[in-house]
Coordinates of C-alpha atoms in Angstrom, one line a residue:
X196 CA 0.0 0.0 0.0
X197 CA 1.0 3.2 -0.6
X198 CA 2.6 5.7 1.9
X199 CA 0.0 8.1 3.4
X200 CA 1.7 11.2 4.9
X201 CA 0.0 13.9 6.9
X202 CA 1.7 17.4 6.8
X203 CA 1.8 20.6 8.3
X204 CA 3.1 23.9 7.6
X205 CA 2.8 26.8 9.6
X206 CA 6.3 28.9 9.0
X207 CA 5.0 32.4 8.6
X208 CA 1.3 33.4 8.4
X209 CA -0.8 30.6 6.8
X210 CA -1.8 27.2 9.3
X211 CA -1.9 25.0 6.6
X212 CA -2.4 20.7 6.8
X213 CA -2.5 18.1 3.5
X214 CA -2.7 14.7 3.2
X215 CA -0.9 12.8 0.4
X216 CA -0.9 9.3 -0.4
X217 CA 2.3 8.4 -2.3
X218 CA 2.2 11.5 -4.5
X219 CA -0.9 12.0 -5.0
X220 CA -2.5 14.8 -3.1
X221 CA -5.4 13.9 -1.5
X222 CA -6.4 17.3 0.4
X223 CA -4.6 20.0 1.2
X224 CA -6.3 23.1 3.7
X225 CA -5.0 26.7 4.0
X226 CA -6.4 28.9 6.5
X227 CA -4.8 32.7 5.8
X228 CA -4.5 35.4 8.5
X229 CA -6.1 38.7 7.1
X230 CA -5.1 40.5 10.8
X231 CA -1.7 41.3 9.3
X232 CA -2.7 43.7 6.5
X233 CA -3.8 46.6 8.5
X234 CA -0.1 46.6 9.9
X235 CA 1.9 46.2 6.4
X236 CA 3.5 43.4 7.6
X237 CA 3.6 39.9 9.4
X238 CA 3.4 40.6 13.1
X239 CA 4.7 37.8 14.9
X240 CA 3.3 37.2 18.3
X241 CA 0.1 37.6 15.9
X242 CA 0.7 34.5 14.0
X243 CA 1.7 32.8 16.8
X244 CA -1.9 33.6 18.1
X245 CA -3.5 32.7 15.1
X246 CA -1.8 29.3 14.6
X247 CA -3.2 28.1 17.5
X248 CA -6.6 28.8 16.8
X249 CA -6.5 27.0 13.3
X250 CA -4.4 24.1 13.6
X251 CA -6.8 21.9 15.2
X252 CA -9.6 22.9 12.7
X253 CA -7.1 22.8 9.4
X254 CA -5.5 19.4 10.3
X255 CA -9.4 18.1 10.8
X256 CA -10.9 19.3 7.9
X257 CA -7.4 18.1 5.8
X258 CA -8.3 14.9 7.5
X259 CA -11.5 14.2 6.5
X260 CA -11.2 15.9 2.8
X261 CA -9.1 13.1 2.0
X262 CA -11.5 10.6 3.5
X263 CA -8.6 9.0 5.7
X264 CA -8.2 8.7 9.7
X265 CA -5.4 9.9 11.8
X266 CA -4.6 6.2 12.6
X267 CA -4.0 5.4 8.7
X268 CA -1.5 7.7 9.0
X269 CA 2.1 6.5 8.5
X270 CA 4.2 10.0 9.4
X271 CA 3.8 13.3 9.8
X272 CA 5.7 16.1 7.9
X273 CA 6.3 19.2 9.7
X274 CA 8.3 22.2 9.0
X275 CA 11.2 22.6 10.9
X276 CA 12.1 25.9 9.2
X277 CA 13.0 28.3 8.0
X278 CA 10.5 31.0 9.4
X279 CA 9.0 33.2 12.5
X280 CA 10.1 31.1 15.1
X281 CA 6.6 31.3 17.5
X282 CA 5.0 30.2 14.2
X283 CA 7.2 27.4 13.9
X284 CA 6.9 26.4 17.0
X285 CA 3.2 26.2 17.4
X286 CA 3.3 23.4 14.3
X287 CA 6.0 21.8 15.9
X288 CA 4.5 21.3 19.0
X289 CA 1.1 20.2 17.5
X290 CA 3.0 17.6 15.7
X291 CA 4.6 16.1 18.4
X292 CA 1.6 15.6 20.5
X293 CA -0.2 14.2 17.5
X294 CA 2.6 12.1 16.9
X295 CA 2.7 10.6 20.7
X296 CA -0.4 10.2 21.1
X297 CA -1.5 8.2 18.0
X298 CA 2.2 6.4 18.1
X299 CA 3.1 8.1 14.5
X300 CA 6.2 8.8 13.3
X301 CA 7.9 12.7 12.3
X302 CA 9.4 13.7 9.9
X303 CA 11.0 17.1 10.0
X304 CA 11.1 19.3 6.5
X305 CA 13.5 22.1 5.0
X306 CA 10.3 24.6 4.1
X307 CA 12.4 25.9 1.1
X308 CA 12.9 22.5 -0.4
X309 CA 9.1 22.0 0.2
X310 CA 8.9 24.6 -2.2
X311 CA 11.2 23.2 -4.4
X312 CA 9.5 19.3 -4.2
X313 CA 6.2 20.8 -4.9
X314 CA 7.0 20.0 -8.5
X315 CA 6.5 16.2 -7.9
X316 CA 3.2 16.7 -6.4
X317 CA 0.4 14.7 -8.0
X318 CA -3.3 15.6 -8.9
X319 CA -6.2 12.6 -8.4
X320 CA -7.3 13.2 -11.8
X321 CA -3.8 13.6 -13.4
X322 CA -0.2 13.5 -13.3
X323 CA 1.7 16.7 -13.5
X324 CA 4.6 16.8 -15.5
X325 CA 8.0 16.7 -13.3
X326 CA 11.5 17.9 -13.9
X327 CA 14.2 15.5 -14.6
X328 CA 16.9 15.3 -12.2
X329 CA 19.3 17.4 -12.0
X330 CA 17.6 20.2 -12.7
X331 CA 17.8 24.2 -11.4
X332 CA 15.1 25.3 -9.8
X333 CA 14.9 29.2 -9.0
X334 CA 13.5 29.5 -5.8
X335 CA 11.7 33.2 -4.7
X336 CA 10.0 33.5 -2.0
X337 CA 9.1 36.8 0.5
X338 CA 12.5 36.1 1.7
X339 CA 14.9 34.3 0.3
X340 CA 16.0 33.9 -3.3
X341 CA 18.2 31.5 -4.6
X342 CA 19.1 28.9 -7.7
X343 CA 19.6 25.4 -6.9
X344 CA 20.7 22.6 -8.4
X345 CA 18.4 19.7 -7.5
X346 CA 20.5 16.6 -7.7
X347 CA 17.6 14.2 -6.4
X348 CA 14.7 14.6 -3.6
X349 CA 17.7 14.4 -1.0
X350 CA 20.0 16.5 -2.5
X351 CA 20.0 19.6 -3.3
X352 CA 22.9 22.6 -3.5
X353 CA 22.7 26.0 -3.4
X354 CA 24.8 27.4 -6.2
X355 CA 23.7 31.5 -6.0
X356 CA 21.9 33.1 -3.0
X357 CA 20.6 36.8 -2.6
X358 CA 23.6 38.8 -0.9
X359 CA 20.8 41.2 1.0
X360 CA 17.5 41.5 0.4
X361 CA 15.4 38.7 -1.9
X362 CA 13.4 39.5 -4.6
X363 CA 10.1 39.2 -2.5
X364 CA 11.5 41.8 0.1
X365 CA 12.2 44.0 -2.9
X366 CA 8.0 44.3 -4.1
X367 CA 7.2 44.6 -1.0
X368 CA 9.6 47.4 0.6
X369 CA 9.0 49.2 -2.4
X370 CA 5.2 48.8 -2.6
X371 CA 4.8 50.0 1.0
X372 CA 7.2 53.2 -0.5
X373 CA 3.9 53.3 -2.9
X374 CA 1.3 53.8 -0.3
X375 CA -0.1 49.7 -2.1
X376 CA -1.2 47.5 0.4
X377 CA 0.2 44.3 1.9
X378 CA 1.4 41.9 0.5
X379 CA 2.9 44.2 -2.4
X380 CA 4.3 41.9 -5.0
X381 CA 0.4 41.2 -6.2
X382 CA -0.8 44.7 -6.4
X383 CA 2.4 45.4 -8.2
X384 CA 1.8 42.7 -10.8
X385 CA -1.7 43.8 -11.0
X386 CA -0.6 47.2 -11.9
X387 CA 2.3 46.3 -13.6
X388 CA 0.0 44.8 -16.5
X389 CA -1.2 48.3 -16.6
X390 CA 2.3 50.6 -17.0
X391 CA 4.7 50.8 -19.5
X392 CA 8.1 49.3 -18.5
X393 CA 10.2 51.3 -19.8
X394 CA 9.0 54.4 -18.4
X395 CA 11.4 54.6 -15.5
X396 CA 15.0 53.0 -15.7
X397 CA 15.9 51.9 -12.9
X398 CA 19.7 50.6 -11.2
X399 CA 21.0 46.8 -11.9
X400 CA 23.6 45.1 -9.4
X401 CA 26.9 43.9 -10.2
X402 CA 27.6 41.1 -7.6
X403 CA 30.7 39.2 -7.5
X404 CA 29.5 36.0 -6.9
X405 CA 28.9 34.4 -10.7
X406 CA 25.1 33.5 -9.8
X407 CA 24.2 35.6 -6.7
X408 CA 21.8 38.7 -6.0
X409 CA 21.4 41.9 -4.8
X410 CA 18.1 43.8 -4.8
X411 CA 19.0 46.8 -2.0
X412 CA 20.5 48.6 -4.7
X413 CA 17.7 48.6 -6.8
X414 CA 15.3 49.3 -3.7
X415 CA 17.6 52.4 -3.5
X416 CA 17.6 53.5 -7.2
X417 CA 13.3 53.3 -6.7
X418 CA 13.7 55.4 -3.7
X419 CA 16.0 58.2 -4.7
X420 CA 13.6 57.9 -8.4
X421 CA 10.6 59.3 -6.1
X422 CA 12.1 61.2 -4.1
X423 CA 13.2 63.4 -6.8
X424 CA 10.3 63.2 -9.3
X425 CA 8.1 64.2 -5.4
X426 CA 9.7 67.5 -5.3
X427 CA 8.3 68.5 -8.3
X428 CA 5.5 66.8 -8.1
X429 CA 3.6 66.2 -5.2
X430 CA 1.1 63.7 -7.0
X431 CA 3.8 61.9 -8.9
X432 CA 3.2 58.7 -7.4
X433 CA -0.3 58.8 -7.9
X434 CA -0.1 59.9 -11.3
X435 CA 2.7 57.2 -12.6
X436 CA 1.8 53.7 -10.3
X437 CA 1.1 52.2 -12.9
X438 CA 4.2 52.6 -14.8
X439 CA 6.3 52.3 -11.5
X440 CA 5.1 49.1 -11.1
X441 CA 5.8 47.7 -14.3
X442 CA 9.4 49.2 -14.7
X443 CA 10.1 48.1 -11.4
X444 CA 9.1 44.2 -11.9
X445 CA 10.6 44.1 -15.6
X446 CA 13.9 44.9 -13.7
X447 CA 13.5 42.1 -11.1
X448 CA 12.7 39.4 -13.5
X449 CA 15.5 40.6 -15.4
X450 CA 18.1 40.7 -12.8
X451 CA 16.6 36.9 -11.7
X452 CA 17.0 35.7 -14.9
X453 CA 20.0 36.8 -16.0
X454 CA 21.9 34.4 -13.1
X455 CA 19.6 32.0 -14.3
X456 CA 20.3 31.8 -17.8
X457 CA 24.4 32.1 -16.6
X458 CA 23.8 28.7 -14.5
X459 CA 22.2 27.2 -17.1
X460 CA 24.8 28.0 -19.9
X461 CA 27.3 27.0 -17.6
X462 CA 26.3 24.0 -16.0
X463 CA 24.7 22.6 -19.2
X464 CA 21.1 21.9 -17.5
X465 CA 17.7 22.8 -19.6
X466 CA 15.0 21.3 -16.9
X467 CA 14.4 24.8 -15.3
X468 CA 12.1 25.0 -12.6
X469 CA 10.3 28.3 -10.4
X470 CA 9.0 27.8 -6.8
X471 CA 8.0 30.1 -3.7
X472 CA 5.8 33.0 -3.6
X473 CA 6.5 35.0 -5.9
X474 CA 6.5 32.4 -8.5
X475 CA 3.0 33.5 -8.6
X476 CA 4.1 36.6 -10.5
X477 CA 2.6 36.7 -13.7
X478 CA 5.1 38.6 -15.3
X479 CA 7.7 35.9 -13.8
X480 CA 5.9 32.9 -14.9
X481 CA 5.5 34.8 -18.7
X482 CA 9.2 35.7 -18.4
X483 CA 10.7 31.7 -17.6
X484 CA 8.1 30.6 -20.1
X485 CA 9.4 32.9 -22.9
X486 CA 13.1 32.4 -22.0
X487 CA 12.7 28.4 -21.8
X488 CA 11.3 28.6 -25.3
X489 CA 14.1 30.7 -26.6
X490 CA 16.5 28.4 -25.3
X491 CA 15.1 24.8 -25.4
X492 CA 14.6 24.4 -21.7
X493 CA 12.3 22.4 -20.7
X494 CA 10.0 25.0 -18.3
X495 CA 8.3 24.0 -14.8
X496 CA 6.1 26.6 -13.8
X497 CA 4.1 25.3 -10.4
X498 CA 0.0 25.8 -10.3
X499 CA -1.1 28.9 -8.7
X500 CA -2.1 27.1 -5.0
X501 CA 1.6 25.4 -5.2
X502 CA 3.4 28.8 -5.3
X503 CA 2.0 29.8 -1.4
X504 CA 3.4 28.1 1.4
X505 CA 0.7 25.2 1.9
X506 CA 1.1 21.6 3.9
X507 CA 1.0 19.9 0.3
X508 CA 4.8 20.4 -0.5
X509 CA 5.7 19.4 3.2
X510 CA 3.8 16.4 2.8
X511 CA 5.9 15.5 -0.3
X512 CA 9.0 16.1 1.1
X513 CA 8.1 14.2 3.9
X514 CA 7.4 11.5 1.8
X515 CA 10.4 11.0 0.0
X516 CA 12.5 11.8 3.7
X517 CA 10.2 9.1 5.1
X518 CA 11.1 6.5 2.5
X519 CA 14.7 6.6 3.5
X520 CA 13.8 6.4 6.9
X521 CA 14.8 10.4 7.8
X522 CA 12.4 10.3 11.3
X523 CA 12.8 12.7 13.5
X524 CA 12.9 12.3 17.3
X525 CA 10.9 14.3 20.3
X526 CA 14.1 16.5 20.8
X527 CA 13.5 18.2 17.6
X528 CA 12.8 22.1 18.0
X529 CA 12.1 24.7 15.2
X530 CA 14.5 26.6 14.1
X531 CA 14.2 30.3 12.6
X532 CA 17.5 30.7 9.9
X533 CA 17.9 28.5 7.2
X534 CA 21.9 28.5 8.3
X535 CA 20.5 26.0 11.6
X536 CA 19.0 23.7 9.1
X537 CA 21.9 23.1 6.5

């Protein structure tokens, strides 16, 4: 019989819980916390809060979605980290007491390699296509952003990381700058689709390291661009969002995939895969989409309810950690910096 795995994710601000059996998902629950958006921001002690009021109700309802009980359960995935360490530390704790009480085992998860994995996810009514190991996967999420080289499930190497602030950091830092609500990278891409890109020109990095990033500089070249065009014109925000917008993410994606493309040329790989949160960008997904059929990749572009964190892609990695018998014990604590995890 196949392996069922329960998981749960609750790294930041969404208590999520999905049930897959081998890798097929069966159900996969996301409740989201709206409490944050008055505040332009995740507020910690918040999530914390709200954690513990869904995760009893989310696990349930992921639980009887999938038409299977707790005690058919062979593991639970949890994430370990990266991520707000209260938040963490609510799912953790859930898990173990799950896991004790019904005598299941844990499997601890690497939330940014759930991201990753959520490529081999499976739909009840169909198979999604999956990338063919090794491929690079360019992971972007609120805040991290890297390019990976995914040698199997298991193994995976960071080959070019974000030197100061990610990609997701950068919509959002400068959307707030806007006076656009939280979270800023959708309102930007909405807007985006609106503007003209190449209204405003703004500054590109030159990093050192062959496939790293930088995005402070360009957070500073948007700054300094309204604070200028402001003095002369009070309403020049106002007047020009739309254009910001779209200047601003044409010279993301192209700073993201111009490391990309390098990694690619260099290490001779054409499965090319996007995960995390701001895969959900439409002018991102357009962008790999375009570039992979310029340059014979082979593109891997995750479903929209994939590209948020969600219990389905700690479920999967749980799954393959499970397999090779990765359990973790009652020791295990959360852990906040993806440095306490490698």
């Amino acid at each position: 019989m196949d392996i069922t795995i329960l998981g749960i994710e609750s790294s930041c601000d969404d208590t999520s819980a999905a049930v897959i059996r081998g890798t097929t998902l069966l159900s996969n629950v996301i409740a989201s916390q709206a409490v944050h958006i008055k505040y332009g921001g995740v507020i910690p002690e918040l999530a914390s809060r709200a954690h513990q009021q869904n995760i009893i109700p989310v696990v349930d309802t992921a639980l009887k979605d999938a038409g299977v009980d707790i005690d058919k359960i062979d593991a639970i995935a949890f994430t370990r980290g990266p991520g707000l360490l209260g938040s963490l530390l609510v799912g953790t704790s859930f898990t173990k007491g799950l896991a004790l009480s019904h005598n299941i085992p844990m499997v601890e998860v690497n939330h940014l390699q759930g991201h990753i994995l959520s490529h081999f996810i499976d739909l009840p009514d169909r198979e999604l296509p999956h990338p063919e190991f090794p491929f690079l996967c360019l992971l972007v999420s609120g805040g991290h952003t890297q390019i990976v080289k995914v040698n199997s499930p298991l193994e995976m190497e960071i080959i070019g990381s974000t030197i100061d602030d990610a990609a997701g950091e950068a919509f959002d830092k400068c959307a707030k700058v806007m006076g656009l609500p939280y979270p800023g990278g959708p309102v930007i891409d909405r807007l985006a689709k609106e503007g003209d890109a190449k209204a405003f020109d703004f500054a590109k990095p030159h990093v050192k390291g062959e496939f790293d990033y930088s995005f402070s500089g360009l957070k500073t070249s948007f700054l300094y661009t309204l604070r200028d065009r402001v003095k002369e014109d009070a309403d020049f925000v106002e007047k020009n969002k739309a254009d910001l917008c779209a200047s601003l993410q044409k010279t993301i994606i192209d700073i993201l995939l111009d490391k990309l493309i390098k990694a690619s040329k260099k290490l001779g790989i054409k499965d090319i895969a996007i995960a995390g949160g701001v895969s959900a960008n439409s002018g991102l997904r357009e962008a790999i989409a375009e570039a992979g059929r310029r340059r014979g990749w082979r593109t891997f572009i995750p479903e929209l309810k994939f590209t948020t964190d969600n219990a389905a892609m700690i479920a999967i990695s749980g799954y393959y950690r499970y397999q090779q018998g990765m359990l973790s014990g009652m020791d295990v604590s959360p852990v906040a910096r993806l440095e306490e995890i490698l």
